[in-house]
Tab-separated table of C-alpha atoms in Angstrom:
chain	number	residue	atom	x	y	z
V	1	MET	CA	14.993	6.495	-22.205
V	2	ASN	CA	17.591	8.411	-24.553
V	3	LEU	CA	20.274	8.505	-22.319
V	4	ILE	CA	21.843	5.840	-19.905
V	5	LEU	CA	22.841	7.452	-16.619
V	6	VAL	CA	25.899	6.366	-14.953
V	7	GLU	CA	26.530	6.609	-11.244
V	8	GLU	CA	29.937	6.555	-9.418
V	9	ASN	CA	29.257	3.424	-7.751
V	10	GLN	CA	28.804	1.688	-11.054
V	11	ILE	CA	32.460	2.287	-12.209
V	12	THR	CA	34.497	-0.648	-11.618
V	13	THR	CA	37.707	0.515	-13.099
V	14	PRO	CA	38.622	3.735	-15.073
V	15	GLY	CA	36.553	3.820	-18.221
V	16	HIS	CA	34.477	0.837	-17.317
V	17	ALA	CA	31.195	0.602	-15.486
V	18	THR	CA	28.663	-2.377	-14.561
V	19	ILE	CA	24.962	-1.613	-14.438
V	20	ARG	CA	22.517	-4.011	-12.962
V	21	CYS	CA	19.364	-2.148	-13.074
V	22	PRO	CA	16.691	-4.457	-14.578
V	23	GLU	CA	14.889	-1.264	-16.053
V	24	THR	CA	18.015	0.035	-17.817
V	25	ILE	CA	19.005	-3.449	-19.026
V	26	LYS	CA	15.606	-4.066	-20.529
V	27	HIS	CA	15.307	-0.659	-22.025
V	28	VAL	CA	18.860	-1.332	-23.938
V	29	GLN	CA	17.763	-4.784	-24.890
V	30	ASN	CA	14.327	-4.067	-26.085
V	31	VAL	CA	14.037	-0.477	-27.171
V	32	LEU	CA	17.419	0.492	-28.000
V	33	ASN	CA	18.096	-3.027	-29.498
V	34	LYS	CA	21.809	-2.719	-28.641
V	35	THR	CA	24.248	-5.695	-28.659
V	36	SER	CA	27.836	-5.966	-27.566
V	37	GLY	CA	30.442	-3.637	-29.674
V	38	GLN	CA	27.603	-0.939	-30.454
V	39	THR	CA	27.769	2.740	-28.992
V	40	ILE	CA	25.103	4.062	-26.634
V	41	ASN	CA	24.585	7.325	-25.252
V	42	VAL	CA	25.424	8.045	-21.786
V	43	GLY	CA	26.061	10.669	-19.171
V	44	MET	CA	27.712	10.645	-15.684
V	45	LYS	CA	25.122	11.606	-12.997
V	46	ASN	CA	25.421	15.317	-12.268
V	47	GLY	CA	28.220	15.452	-14.854
V	48	ASN	CA	28.857	15.544	-18.680
V	49	LEU	CA	27.292	13.453	-21.446
V	50	GLY	CA	28.878	11.281	-24.213
V	51	THR	CA	28.995	7.939	-25.547
V	52	ALA	CA	30.158	4.420	-24.504
V	53	LYS	CA	30.495	1.072	-25.783
V	54	VAL	CA	28.764	-2.029	-24.844
V	55	ASP	CA	31.203	-4.826	-23.823
V	56	LEU	CA	28.460	-7.169	-22.534
V	57	LEU	CA	24.695	-7.164	-22.242
V	58	ASN	CA	22.494	-9.991	-20.779
V	59	ASP	CA	19.547	-9.949	-18.563
V	60	ASP	CA	21.572	-9.502	-15.518
V	61	GLU	CA	24.064	-6.717	-16.101
V	62	LEU	CA	25.382	-4.179	-18.720
V	63	LEU	CA	28.957	-3.582	-18.946
V	64	ILE	CA	30.043	-0.547	-20.668
V	65	SER	CA	33.707	1.007	-21.405
V	66	ASN	CA	35.392	3.795	-23.609
V	67	PHE	CA	33.452	6.587	-21.972
V	68	GLU	CA	33.829	9.760	-23.673
V	69	PHE	CA	32.058	12.570	-21.577
V	70	THR	CA	32.694	15.505	-23.755
V	71	MET	CA	29.071	17.208	-23.865
V	72	THR	CA	27.441	19.541	-21.245
V	73	PRO	CA	24.110	18.980	-20.278
V	74	PRO	CA	21.228	21.177	-21.327
V	75	LYS	CA	20.781	24.322	-19.346
V	76	ALA	CA	18.436	24.227	-16.526
V	77	LEU	CA	14.945	25.854	-16.801
V	78	PRO	CA	14.974	29.121	-14.757
V	79	MET	CA	12.088	27.951	-12.901
V	80	LYS	CA	11.492	26.801	-9.274
V	81	LEU	CA	8.779	24.644	-8.535
V	82	ILE	CA	6.695	24.530	-5.256
V	83	VAL	CA	4.324	21.812	-5.260
V	84	ALA	CA	1.884	20.688	-2.365
V	85	LEU	CA	2.288	17.031	-1.618
V	86	GLN	CA	0.014	14.631	-3.355
V	87	ARG	CA	-0.533	10.735	-3.569
V	88	PRO	CA	3.042	9.087	-3.888
V	89	LYS	CA	1.773	7.634	-7.457
V	90	MET	CA	1.072	11.246	-8.557
V	91	MET	CA	4.269	12.954	-6.899
V	92	ARG	CA	6.330	10.266	-8.973
V	93	ARG	CA	4.810	11.720	-12.224
V	94	ILE	CA	5.232	15.416	-11.175
V	95	LEU	CA	8.776	14.674	-10.158
V	96	ARG	CA	9.529	12.909	-13.471
V	97	THR	CA	8.094	15.760	-15.443
V	98	ALA	CA	9.961	18.371	-13.577
V	99	ALA	CA	13.468	16.848	-13.995
V	100	MET	CA	12.330	16.191	-17.782
V	101	ILE	CA	11.702	19.850	-18.514
V	102	GLY	CA	14.695	20.877	-16.592
V	103	ILE	CA	13.628	22.384	-13.325
V	104	LYS	CA	16.359	22.135	-10.656
V	105	ASP	CA	14.796	23.695	-7.434
V	106	ILE	CA	11.779	21.891	-6.018
V	107	HIS	CA	9.751	22.655	-2.766
V	108	ILE	CA	7.340	20.155	-1.518
V	109	LEU	CA	4.418	21.779	0.550
V	110	HIS	CA	2.167	20.918	3.118
V	111	SER	CA	-1.398	22.610	2.522
V	112	PHE	CA	-4.806	22.061	3.755
V	113	LYS	CA	-5.906	19.670	1.253
V	114	VAL	CA	-3.027	17.422	1.652
V	115	GLU	CA	-3.845	13.849	3.605
V	116	LYS	CA	-1.431	14.040	6.788
V	117	SER	CA	-0.832	10.115	6.089
V	118	TYR	CA	1.125	11.223	2.651
V	119	TRP	CA	3.817	12.831	5.061
V	120	MET	CA	4.396	8.972	6.562
V	121	SER	CA	4.627	7.476	3.087
V	122	ASP	CA	7.572	5.803	1.860
V	123	PHE	CA	7.871	8.340	-0.831
V	124	ILE	CA	9.303	11.037	1.608
V	125	GLU	CA	12.532	9.296	1.343
V	126	LYS	CA	15.113	10.742	-1.092
V	127	VAL	CA	15.662	7.146	-2.822
V	128	GLN	CA	12.009	7.367	-4.024
V	129	TRP	CA	12.666	11.052	-5.716
V	130	GLU	CA	15.697	9.995	-7.200
V	131	ARG	CA	13.988	7.222	-9.424
V	132	SER	CA	11.746	9.987	-10.720
V	133	PHE	CA	14.687	12.129	-11.493
V	134	PHE	CA	16.384	9.213	-13.200
V	135	GLU	CA	13.279	8.664	-15.666
V	136	GLY	CA	12.785	12.254	-16.399
V	137	LEU	CA	16.594	12.854	-16.934
V	138	SER	CA	17.040	9.877	-19.103
V	139	GLN	CA	13.956	10.908	-21.434
V	140	SER	CA	15.483	14.449	-21.802
V	141	ARG	CA	19.116	13.539	-21.925
V	142	ASP	CA	20.060	15.528	-18.867
V	143	THR	CA	22.322	14.634	-15.936
V	144	ILE	CA	21.805	16.991	-13.074
V	145	PHE	CA	19.644	16.040	-10.481
V	146	PRO	CA	17.021	18.483	-9.046
V	147	ARG	CA	17.357	19.578	-5.387
V	148	VAL	CA	14.203	19.166	-3.204
V	149	GLU	CA	13.183	20.590	0.231
V	150	LEU	CA	10.296	19.620	2.424
V	151	HIS	CA	8.117	21.924	4.243
V	152	THR	CA	5.594	20.536	6.342
V	153	ARG	CA	4.034	23.877	7.551
V	154	PHE	CA	2.173	26.046	4.775
V	155	LYS	CA	1.791	29.681	6.524
V	156	PRO	CA	5.646	29.602	7.581
V	157	PHE	CA	6.824	28.731	4.428
V	158	VAL	CA	4.893	31.404	2.565
V	159	GLN	CA	5.403	34.278	5.020
V	160	ASP	CA	9.028	33.466	5.621
V	161	CYS	CA	10.417	31.754	2.850
V	162	LEU	CA	8.471	32.988	-0.365
V	163	PRO	CA	9.415	36.641	-0.068
V	164	GLN	CA	12.963	35.531	-0.668
V	165	PHE	CA	11.707	33.713	-3.889
V	166	LEU	CA	10.601	37.048	-5.271
V	167	GLU	CA	14.210	38.096	-5.700
V	168	HIS	CA	14.411	35.357	-8.093
V	169	GLY	CA	11.734	36.578	-10.063
V	170	PRO	CA	7.509	36.539	-9.978
V	171	ILE	CA	5.658	33.879	-8.341
V	172	VAL	CA	2.936	32.420	-10.434
V	173	VAL	CA	0.255	30.280	-8.375
V	174	ALA	CA	-1.563	27.822	-10.682
V	175	HIS	CA	-5.365	28.312	-9.917
V	176	PRO	CA	-8.201	27.816	-12.066
V	177	TYR	CA	-10.489	29.936	-10.467
V	178	THR	CA	-9.114	33.578	-11.246
V	179	GLU	CA	-9.603	35.831	-14.126
V	180	ASN	CA	-5.673	36.236	-14.466
V	181	ASN	CA	-4.664	34.193	-17.527
V	182	LEU	CA	-1.174	33.080	-17.749
V	183	PRO	CA	0.834	34.586	-20.650
V	184	SER	CA	1.547	32.469	-23.775
V	185	LYS	CA	4.979	33.211	-23.302
V	186	LEU	CA	6.895	33.291	-20.049
V	187	LEU	CA	10.378	35.074	-19.789
V	188	GLY	CA	13.263	34.993	-17.364
V	189	PRO	CA	13.250	33.467	-13.788
V	190	LEU	CA	10.100	32.606	-12.246
V	191	THR	CA	8.418	30.462	-9.451
V	192	VAL	CA	5.350	28.239	-10.316
V	193	ALA	CA	3.173	27.021	-7.387
V	194	ILE	CA	0.927	23.844	-7.989
V	195	GLY	CA	-1.680	22.948	-5.532
V	196	PRO	CA	-2.690	19.499	-4.022
V	197	GLU	CA	-5.727	17.523	-5.716
V	198	GLY	CA	-8.632	19.425	-5.032
V	199	GLY	CA	-6.688	22.633	-5.286
V	200	TRP	CA	-5.588	25.457	-2.933
V	201	ILE	CA	-8.325	26.898	-0.668
V	202	ASP	CA	-9.208	30.669	-0.505
V	203	TYR	CA	-6.947	31.049	2.687
V	204	GLU	CA	-4.064	29.901	1.050
V	205	ILE	CA	-4.737	31.864	-2.162
V	206	ASN	CA	-5.097	34.928	-0.081
V	207	LEU	CA	-1.650	34.251	1.623
V	208	PHE	CA	0.012	33.882	-1.555
V	209	GLU	CA	-1.336	37.117	-2.523
V	210	SER	CA	-0.341	38.960	0.529
V	211	ILE	CA	3.348	38.377	-0.320
V	212	GLY	CA	3.063	39.431	-3.610
V	213	ALA	CA	2.559	36.003	-5.403
V	214	LYS	CA	0.083	36.183	-8.440
V	215	PRO	CA	-2.646	33.454	-8.970
V	216	MET	CA	-3.033	32.794	-12.745
V	217	CYS	CA	-5.203	30.479	-14.892
V	218	LEU	CA	-3.821	28.110	-17.246
V	219	SER	CA	-7.083	26.511	-18.698
V	220	ARG	CA	-10.729	26.742	-17.658
V	221	ARG	CA	-10.539	22.891	-17.595
V	222	ILE	CA	-9.245	21.298	-14.516
V	223	LEU	CA	-5.893	19.445	-15.415
V	224	ARG	CA	-3.754	17.028	-13.563
V	225	SER	CA	-0.784	18.393	-11.613
V	226	GLU	CA	1.882	16.938	-14.050
V	227	ASP	CA	-0.086	18.343	-17.064
V	228	VAL	CA	-0.149	21.653	-15.671
V	229	LEU	CA	3.589	21.554	-15.130
V	230	SER	CA	4.236	20.441	-18.483
V	231	ALA	CA	2.044	23.355	-20.039
V	232	ILE	CA	3.431	25.928	-17.899
V	233	GLY	CA	7.047	24.722	-18.638
V	234	SER	CA	6.314	24.677	-22.573
V	235	ARG	CA	5.376	28.410	-22.257
V	236	HIS	CA	8.790	29.593	-21.062
V	237	VAL	CA	11.044	30.507	-23.850
V	238	ASP	CA	13.998	28.606	-22.386
V	239	PHE	CA	12.116	25.307	-22.588
């Protein structure tokens, strides 16, 4: 956690905030080793970055003041993410990674190998995503939270929505069973689609191809979804 994110509801008076998040407090105490009177890096949620002074720090609350939000957050990675819904534990990792590398537009999609029960889990609530974004943004010293859309029907999404994504740039479908290798350097805006645990089925790959998306192979090894996302993101020149 290289940045302490401040939310509007934590501001008590102008220039002062009270943070009661246990994870944040423990991090400031045990990792940053900060005490009263010292300065920490802070950022306003969906705003600028800067510094603040620690007024009080104990096991229950962190009081900070003297905000100086003078720096703009890093530019977003020009990459849209489409990801098939997976187990909540895996999705938290994927969303944390997406926020960390600078993705701001995320589409969570149903596909053949997605368990229908996943759509009924608590994870499909905005508050669950926000915690993953909070962790990823704090790590990378960013403040701008991604936007998420849910799509419970695969075919209508691919046929009706994806053609509009091509106006943003090419669509890369991560697929280990293709001879098309992902370039070592990625330039400009693009969309990346990552399948469920078990991968895309042939019907889904064919439907992607029918609208102009390109299946590409990152590695002959089968990687976890968040690792695929990190690897693809690292190949973009803006990462």
